[in-house]
Amino acid sequence: TANENVIYGNRGMSLEEEINLSNKYYLETNVAVIHKKPLPIQIVNVDYPKRSAAVIKEAYFKQASTTDYNGVYRGRYIDFEAKETRNRASFPLSNFHDHQIKHMKACIRQGGICFALVKFVAHQEIYLLPATVLFTYWDRRFSERKSIPYTTIQEQGFLIDYQINPRLPYLQAVDLLIENLNSVN
Amino acid sequence: TANENVIYGNRGMSLEEEINLSNKYYLETNVAVIHKKPLPIQIVNVDYPKRSAAVIKEAYFKQASTTDYNGVYRGRYIDFEAKETRNRASFPLSNFHDHQIKHMKACIRQGGICFALVKFVAHQEIYLLPATVLFTYWDRRFSERKSIPYTTIQEQGFLIDYQINPRLPYLQAVDLLIENLNSVN
Ligand SMILES: [Mg+2]
Ligand SMILES: [Mg+2]
């Protein structure tokens, strides 16, 4: 069972590192092809030395217009954002940007599967939060609260248990999302 | 009809610019969400001035491990590479990298839709070439020829006619790919 494989003490690894390792395992075992998108960079000045590689001498970080990860799993388009918080009682919506939410809404309109992988560092817990739950709170963030309660995420999200391989078996939760979609249609 | 919308004389625009414009149109009209992946950059040195944005002072271009574009259309995962050639009689396979082909093969295994958008600059023609055709020639590139004949691309690819909007209506050819997949299954 999953419990036999639970590993504690991944405190040194960032959420992104944990996801990247898991995606590497999924790729190598032919389960899914999911990659982190490179950071968008505005390049201003490049040096082309005669006998060596081009050197970027001046560049700036651009705001990403989409999310952290995308790819394909079971024929489905997968798209998600990874976020960590040190808060205990809620997940602040200020962690998300308007263009990320817009992008996820657009992907869902095309039949994609979107979610956030949310890590509560203090609880050492990672949840898959369906984008629809995120949207509900996001759309009311000015009229109601500016964060998603931890209890909501416990109830409406899927806890991802640490395992040996993949370290974060988050595609198990994606299977449940796909089942829900299939039962609705 | 499509012919009424044909535009000639896009000679000044690169294939990538033409695709980016088309994807923008597809995004704004809620047809598909397809983006160019940012170039992967190895950042070595960043300066953090007190009152202004961080400046990347030294960085290098990394080889992309995947393809140029991906996204979602009609619930399908879409993944493709854009390539231009000045050759008239064939498309040189040296334009592709091993990791790009590996990536496309992996995506197809997961049920994704993969292809190349190939521009013959001399003919001012752009074709959607299904990845399966590309793989056939790629896998024989050492034993047989190192390029795909123009006539093969004419026969097994889909010519994309320029239009006003989207400039390159390549998703029409993707519709045909999806139809073929559905009729096989
Ligand atoms: Mg993130
Ligand atoms: Mg290219």
Short mmCIF file of C-alpha atoms and ligand atoms in Angstrom, two decimals:
data_model
loop_
_atom_site.label_atom_id
_atom_site.label_comp_id
_atom_site.label_asym_id
_atom_site.label_seq_id
_atom_site.Cartn_x
_atom_site.Cartn_y
_atom_site.Cartn_z
CA THR A 1 0.00 0.00 0.00
CA ALA A 2 0.96 3.64 -0.30
CA ASN A 3 1.56 3.91 3.43
CA GLU A 4 4.41 1.44 3.39
CA ASN A 5 6.29 3.79 1.11
CA VAL A 6 5.79 6.96 3.10
CA ILE A 7 8.99 8.89 3.63
CA TYR A 8 9.34 11.60 6.19
CA GLY A 9 12.03 14.19 6.39
CA ASN A 10 12.18 15.75 2.94
CA ARG A 11 12.51 19.08 4.64
CA GLY A 12 15.64 20.04 2.74
CA MET A 13 14.06 19.83 -0.71
CA SER A 14 11.96 22.55 -2.29
CA LEU A 15 8.56 21.71 -3.70
CA GLU A 16 9.85 22.32 -7.23
CA GLU A 17 12.73 19.92 -6.71
CA GLU A 18 10.31 17.29 -5.42
CA ILE A 19 8.03 17.78 -8.44
CA ASN A 20 10.93 17.74 -10.90
CA LEU A 21 12.18 14.45 -9.45
CA SER A 22 8.70 12.98 -9.67
CA ASN A 23 8.30 14.12 -13.27
CA LYS A 24 11.66 12.57 -14.14
CA TYR A 25 10.42 9.27 -12.73
CA TYR A 26 7.11 9.57 -14.61
CA LEU A 27 9.00 10.31 -17.83
CA GLU A 28 11.47 7.44 -17.46
CA THR A 29 8.71 4.94 -16.67
CA ASN A 30 6.55 6.10 -19.62
CA VAL A 31 3.74 7.28 -17.37
CA ALA A 32 3.59 10.96 -18.37
CA VAL A 33 5.57 13.71 -20.06
CA ILE A 34 5.43 16.76 -17.82
CA HIS A 35 8.09 19.48 -17.72
CA LYS A 36 8.78 22.66 -15.85
CA LYS A 37 8.60 25.60 -18.23
CA PRO A 38 11.80 27.64 -18.39
CA LEU A 39 11.67 31.09 -16.79
CA PRO A 40 10.99 33.73 -19.41
CA ILE A 41 13.96 36.06 -19.75
CA GLN A 42 14.24 39.37 -21.60
CA ILE A 43 17.66 39.33 -23.22
CA VAL A 44 19.19 42.75 -23.82
CA ASN A 45 22.83 42.13 -24.62
CA VAL A 46 24.69 39.05 -25.85
CA ASP A 47 28.39 38.67 -26.41
CA TYR A 48 29.58 36.27 -29.14
CA PRO A 49 33.21 35.40 -28.39
CA LYS A 50 35.17 33.95 -31.30
CA ARG A 51 35.94 30.50 -29.99
CA SER A 52 33.39 29.90 -27.26
CA ALA A 53 29.70 29.90 -26.47
CA ALA A 54 27.60 33.04 -26.62
CA VAL A 55 27.42 34.84 -23.26
CA ILE A 56 24.31 36.72 -22.18
CA LYS A 57 25.68 39.91 -20.60
CA GLU A 58 22.46 41.69 -19.72
CA ALA A 59 19.03 40.19 -19.26
CA TYR A 60 16.00 40.59 -17.01
CA PHE A 61 13.45 38.26 -15.49
CA LYS A 62 10.05 38.61 -17.12
CA GLN A 63 6.81 37.79 -15.39
CA ALA A 64 5.68 34.35 -16.49
CA SER A 65 2.46 34.60 -18.50
CA THR A 66 1.41 31.04 -17.72
CA THR A 67 1.99 28.41 -15.03
CA ASP A 68 4.97 26.38 -13.83
CA TYR A 69 4.35 22.99 -15.42
CA ASN A 70 2.54 21.41 -18.32
CA GLY A 71 2.50 18.19 -20.27
CA VAL A 72 0.51 15.15 -21.28
CA TYR A 73 -0.88 12.24 -19.25
CA ARG A 74 -3.42 9.64 -20.40
CA GLY A 75 -4.05 11.72 -23.51
CA ARG A 76 -4.99 14.69 -21.35
CA TYR A 77 -3.37 18.10 -21.26
CA ILE A 78 -2.05 18.74 -17.74
CA ASP A 79 -1.23 22.23 -16.49
CA PHE A 80 -0.41 23.30 -12.97
CA GLU A 81 1.20 25.77 -10.66
CA ALA A 82 3.34 24.84 -7.63
CA LYS A 83 3.18 27.06 -4.55
CA GLU A 84 4.51 26.90 -1.00
CA THR A 85 3.38 28.73 2.09
CA ARG A 86 4.69 28.97 5.64
CA ASN A 87 1.20 29.85 6.90
CA ARG A 88 -0.58 27.23 9.01
CA ALA A 89 -4.25 28.15 8.84
CA SER A 90 -4.74 29.25 5.25
CA PHE A 91 -3.19 29.63 1.82
CA PRO A 92 -2.85 33.32 0.81
CA LEU A 93 -4.24 34.04 -2.66
CA SER A 94 -1.52 36.68 -3.10
CA ASN A 95 0.69 33.70 -4.01
CA PHE A 96 -1.12 33.56 -7.35
CA HIS A 97 -1.04 36.10 -10.16
CA ASP A 98 -3.97 37.17 -12.27
CA HIS A 99 -2.40 35.90 -15.52
CA GLN A 100 -1.84 32.45 -13.97
CA ILE A 101 -5.51 32.16 -13.07
CA LYS A 102 -6.55 33.47 -16.50
CA HIS A 103 -4.28 30.92 -18.15
CA MET A 104 -5.75 28.05 -16.10
CA LYS A 105 -9.29 29.18 -16.88
CA ALA A 106 -8.45 29.28 -20.60
CA CYS A 107 -6.91 25.78 -20.45
CA ILE A 108 -9.94 24.34 -18.67
CA ARG A 109 -12.17 25.86 -21.37
CA GLN A 110 -10.19 23.77 -23.90
CA GLY A 111 -10.61 20.57 -21.89
CA GLY A 112 -7.31 20.63 -20.02
CA ILE A 113 -6.76 19.42 -16.45
CA CYS A 114 -5.58 22.24 -14.20
CA PHE A 115 -4.69 22.42 -10.54
CA ALA A 116 -2.27 23.79 -8.00
CA LEU A 117 0.19 21.72 -5.99
CA VAL A 118 0.15 23.51 -2.67
CA LYS A 119 2.71 22.84 0.05
CA PHE A 120 2.10 23.78 3.65
CA VAL A 121 5.68 23.84 4.86
CA ALA A 122 4.68 24.05 8.54
CA HIS A 123 2.51 20.93 8.25
CA GLN A 124 4.91 19.22 5.80
CA GLU A 125 1.85 18.48 3.65
CA ILE A 126 1.30 18.80 -0.07
CA TYR A 127 -2.18 18.97 -1.59
CA LEU A 128 -3.43 18.86 -5.12
CA LEU A 129 -6.05 21.60 -5.23
CA PRO A 130 -8.39 21.44 -8.26
CA ALA A 131 -8.36 24.71 -10.21
CA THR A 132 -12.14 25.03 -9.83
CA VAL A 133 -11.78 25.36 -6.04
CA LEU A 134 -9.01 27.91 -6.52
CA PHE A 135 -11.20 29.91 -8.95
CA THR A 136 -14.09 30.04 -6.46
CA TYR A 137 -11.89 31.69 -3.83
CA TRP A 138 -9.98 33.80 -6.36
CA ASP A 139 -13.14 35.33 -7.86
CA ARG A 140 -14.35 36.39 -4.40
CA ARG A 141 -11.01 37.62 -3.06
CA PHE A 142 -12.07 41.29 -2.96
CA SER A 143 -15.57 40.75 -1.61
CA GLU A 144 -14.75 37.94 0.82
CA ARG A 145 -11.49 36.50 2.15
CA LYS A 146 -8.02 36.79 0.61
CA SER A 147 -6.95 33.24 1.39
CA ILE A 148 -8.16 29.65 1.16
CA PRO A 149 -8.66 28.06 4.60
CA TYR A 150 -6.44 25.10 5.36
CA THR A 151 -9.57 23.12 6.24
CA THR A 152 -11.05 23.78 2.78
CA ILE A 153 -7.89 22.50 1.17
CA GLN A 154 -7.99 19.43 3.41
CA GLU A 155 -11.60 18.77 2.40
CA GLN A 156 -11.61 19.68 -1.28
CA GLY A 157 -7.99 18.95 -2.15
CA PHE A 158 -6.13 15.65 -2.34
CA LEU A 159 -3.31 15.01 0.11
CA ILE A 160 -0.23 13.68 -1.71
CA ASP A 161 1.67 11.18 0.43
CA TYR A 162 5.42 11.05 0.03
CA GLN A 163 6.67 7.83 -1.53
CA ILE A 164 10.00 6.49 -2.67
CA ASN A 165 9.29 6.73 -6.39
CA PRO A 166 7.76 8.94 -7.51
CA ARG A 167 8.44 11.05 -4.45
CA LEU A 168 5.17 12.93 -5.01
CA PRO A 169 2.68 10.57 -6.70
CA TYR A 170 0.41 13.45 -7.66
CA LEU A 171 -0.86 11.73 -10.80
CA GLN A 172 -2.88 9.43 -8.52
CA ALA A 173 -4.91 12.51 -7.58
CA VAL A 174 -5.10 13.48 -11.27
CA ASP A 175 -6.66 10.04 -11.91
CA LEU A 176 -9.44 11.02 -9.49
CA LEU A 177 -9.91 14.37 -11.27
CA ILE A 178 -10.23 12.55 -14.61
CA GLU A 179 -12.73 10.07 -13.11
CA ASN A 180 -14.82 12.98 -11.84
CA LEU A 181 -14.74 14.64 -15.28
CA ASN A 182 -15.77 11.39 -16.97
CA SER A 183 -18.66 10.84 -14.56
CA VAL A 184 -19.97 14.38 -15.13
CA ASN A 185 -19.89 14.10 -18.96
CA THR B 1 -13.77 29.98 -48.55
CA ALA B 2 -10.20 29.82 -47.38
CA ASN B 3 -8.91 30.99 -50.77
CA GLU B 4 -10.59 34.38 -50.46
CA ASN B 5 -8.45 35.01 -47.42
CA VAL B 6 -5.13 34.00 -48.90
CA ILE B 7 -2.44 36.60 -48.36
CA TYR B 8 0.80 36.60 -50.26
CA GLY B 9 3.91 38.48 -49.35
CA ASN B 10 4.60 37.53 -45.74
CA ARG B 11 8.20 37.22 -46.71
CA GLY B 12 9.39 39.57 -44.01
CA MET B 13 8.02 37.55 -41.11
CA SER B 14 9.76 34.54 -39.59
CA LEU B 15 7.86 31.29 -39.18
CA GLU B 16 7.92 31.74 -35.40
CA GLU B 17 6.42 35.21 -35.65
CA GLU B 18 3.68 33.84 -37.93
CA ILE B 19 2.92 31.03 -35.48
CA ASN B 20 2.97 33.35 -32.46
CA LEU B 21 0.48 35.68 -34.15
CA SER B 22 -1.77 32.72 -35.01
CA ASN B 23 -1.59 31.40 -31.45
CA LYS B 24 -2.51 34.84 -30.13
CA TYR B 25 -5.58 34.82 -32.34
CA TYR B 26 -6.49 31.28 -31.27
CA LEU B 27 -6.10 32.29 -27.61
CA GLU B 28 -8.18 35.46 -27.90
CA THR B 29 -10.98 33.67 -29.75
CA ASN B 30 -11.07 30.79 -27.22
CA VAL B 31 -10.05 28.21 -29.81
CA ALA B 32 -6.84 26.89 -28.24
CA VAL B 33 -4.18 27.71 -25.66
CA ILE B 34 -0.80 27.16 -27.29
CA HIS B 35 2.38 28.96 -26.28
CA LYS B 36 6.00 29.10 -27.34
CA LYS B 37 8.17 27.70 -24.58
CA PRO B 38 10.78 30.14 -23.31
CA LEU B 39 14.40 29.40 -24.22
CA PRO B 40 16.11 27.57 -21.40
CA ILE B 41 18.91 29.69 -19.96
CA GLN B 42 21.68 28.74 -17.54
CA ILE B 43 22.01 31.68 -15.19
CA VAL B 44 25.47 32.11 -13.65
CA ASN B 45 25.51 35.58 -12.14
CA VAL B 46 22.73 37.96 -11.09
CA ASP B 47 23.05 41.46 -9.75
CA TYR B 48 20.43 42.73 -7.29
CA PRO B 49 20.57 46.54 -7.31
CA LYS B 50 18.96 48.24 -4.34
CA ARG B 51 16.14 50.12 -6.01
CA SER B 52 15.68 48.39 -9.34
CA ALA B 53 15.04 45.06 -10.97
CA ALA B 54 17.51 42.18 -10.75
CA VAL B 55 19.95 42.12 -13.68
CA ILE B 56 21.29 38.87 -15.09
CA LYS B 57 24.97 39.60 -15.71
CA GLU B 58 26.14 36.23 -16.98
CA ALA B 59 24.07 33.48 -18.50
CA TYR B 60 24.29 30.90 -21.29
CA PHE B 61 21.87 29.40 -23.75
CA LYS B 62 21.05 25.79 -22.93
CA GLN B 63 19.95 23.25 -25.48
CA ALA B 64 16.18 22.88 -25.32
CA SER B 65 15.22 19.41 -24.13
CA THR B 66 11.80 19.52 -25.76
CA THR B 67 10.08 21.25 -28.68
CA ASP B 68 9.12 24.85 -29.49
CA TYR B 69 5.40 24.88 -28.73
CA ASN B 70 2.81 23.08 -26.67
CA GLY B 71 -0.69 23.56 -25.37
CA VAL B 72 -4.26 22.32 -25.42
CA TYR B 73 -6.86 22.17 -28.20
CA ARG B 74 -10.16 20.27 -28.17
CA GLY B 75 -9.06 18.57 -24.96
CA ARG B 76 -5.95 17.26 -26.71
CA TYR B 77 -2.34 17.85 -25.81
CA ILE B 78 -0.62 19.58 -28.76
CA ASP B 79 3.17 19.62 -29.14
CA PHE B 80 5.17 20.74 -32.12
CA GLU B 81 8.42 22.01 -33.50
CA ALA B 82 8.73 24.82 -36.07
CA LYS B 83 11.51 24.63 -38.66
CA GLU B 84 12.46 26.55 -41.77
CA THR B 85 14.67 25.54 -44.65
CA ARG B 86 16.00 27.35 -47.72
CA ASN B 87 16.33 24.03 -49.56
CA ARG B 88 13.95 23.46 -52.46
CA ALA B 89 13.96 19.69 -52.98
CA SER B 90 14.03 18.28 -49.47
CA PHE B 91 13.94 19.04 -45.77
CA PRO B 92 17.27 18.19 -44.06
CA LEU B 93 16.85 16.07 -40.93
CA SER B 94 19.85 17.84 -39.41
CA ASN B 95 17.34 20.56 -38.55
CA PHE B 96 16.01 18.28 -35.81
CA HIS B 97 17.77 17.18 -32.64
CA ASP B 98 17.63 13.74 -31.12
CA HIS B 99 16.04 14.99 -27.88
CA GLN B 100 13.27 16.74 -29.84
CA ILE B 101 12.36 13.50 -31.62
CA LYS B 102 12.59 11.54 -28.34
CA HIS B 103 10.30 14.09 -26.70
CA MET B 104 7.73 13.85 -29.50
CA LYS B 105 7.81 10.05 -29.38
CA ALA B 106 7.22 10.15 -25.62
CA CYS B 107 4.31 12.58 -26.03
CA ILE B 108 2.67 10.42 -28.69
CA ARG B 109 2.98 7.42 -26.36
CA GLN B 110 0.87 9.41 -23.85
CA GLY B 111 -1.79 10.23 -26.44
CA GLY B 112 -0.55 13.68 -27.45
CA ILE B 113 -0.75 15.17 -30.96
CA CYS B 114 2.72 15.92 -32.33
CA PHE B 115 3.93 17.36 -35.58
CA ALA B 116 6.36 19.75 -37.21
CA LEU B 117 5.44 22.97 -38.94
CA VAL B 118 7.89 23.06 -41.79
CA LYS B 119 8.46 26.14 -43.93
CA PHE B 120 10.05 25.96 -47.35
CA VAL B 121 11.21 29.54 -47.66
CA ALA B 122 12.02 29.20 -51.36
CA HIS B 123 8.51 27.93 -52.12
CA GLN B 124 6.86 30.21 -49.56
CA GLU B 125 4.98 27.15 -48.35
CA ILE B 126 4.30 25.87 -44.86
CA TYR B 127 3.32 22.28 -44.19
CA LEU B 128 2.11 20.49 -41.12
CA LEU B 129 4.08 17.25 -41.12
CA PRO B 130 2.69 14.54 -38.79
CA ALA B 131 5.34 13.32 -36.36
CA THR B 132 4.86 9.73 -37.52
CA VAL B 133 6.14 10.66 -41.01
CA LEU B 134 9.07 12.50 -39.46
CA PHE B 135 9.91 9.46 -37.28
CA THR B 136 9.94 7.13 -40.31
CA TYR B 137 12.62 9.23 -42.02
CA TRP B 138 14.47 10.01 -38.78
CA ASP B 139 14.83 6.36 -37.80
CA ARG B 140 16.37 5.54 -41.22
CA ARG B 141 18.60 8.60 -41.49
CA PHE B 142 21.84 6.62 -41.16
CA SER B 143 20.84 3.69 -43.37
CA GLU B 144 18.92 5.68 -45.99
CA ARG B 145 18.63 9.38 -46.77
CA LYS B 146 19.34 12.32 -44.44
CA SER B 147 16.40 14.42 -45.58
CA ILE B 148 12.70 14.21 -46.29
CA PRO B 149 11.87 14.78 -49.96
CA TYR B 150 9.74 17.82 -50.73
CA THR B 151 7.38 15.55 -52.66
CA THR B 152 6.86 13.35 -49.56
CA ILE B 153 6.00 16.41 -47.50
CA GLN B 154 3.58 17.54 -50.22
CA GLU B 155 1.91 14.12 -50.22
CA GLN B 156 1.92 13.21 -46.51
CA GLY B 157 1.86 16.69 -44.98
CA PHE B 158 -0.88 19.30 -44.97
CA LEU B 159 -0.29 22.58 -46.78
CA ILE B 160 -1.27 25.52 -44.57
CA ASP B 161 -2.72 28.38 -46.62
CA TYR B 162 -2.05 31.88 -45.37
CA GLN B 163 -5.18 33.67 -44.18
CA ILE B 164 -5.97 36.97 -42.55
CA ASN B 165 -6.77 35.56 -39.13
CA PRO B 166 -5.27 33.34 -38.01
CA ARG B 167 -2.43 33.94 -40.40
CA LEU B 168 -1.52 30.24 -40.28
CA PRO B 169 -4.70 28.23 -39.67
CA TYR B 170 -2.71 25.12 -38.77
CA LEU B 171 -5.36 23.82 -36.37
CA GLN B 172 -7.47 22.94 -39.43
CA ALA B 173 -4.81 20.36 -40.24
CA VAL B 174 -4.79 19.25 -36.59
CA ASP B 175 -8.53 18.60 -36.95
CA LEU B 176 -7.69 16.14 -39.73
CA LEU B 177 -5.03 14.47 -37.54
CA ILE B 178 -7.59 14.07 -34.75
CA GLU B 179 -10.17 12.64 -37.20
CA ASN B 180 -7.60 10.11 -38.39
CA LEU B 181 -6.81 9.12 -34.79
CA ASN B 182 -10.50 8.72 -33.98
CA SER B 183 -11.15 6.58 -37.07
CA VAL B 184 -8.22 4.27 -36.20
CA ASN B 185 -9.39 3.72 -32.61
MG MG C 1 5.34 28.31 -8.64
MG MG C 2 12.26 25.57 -34.02
#
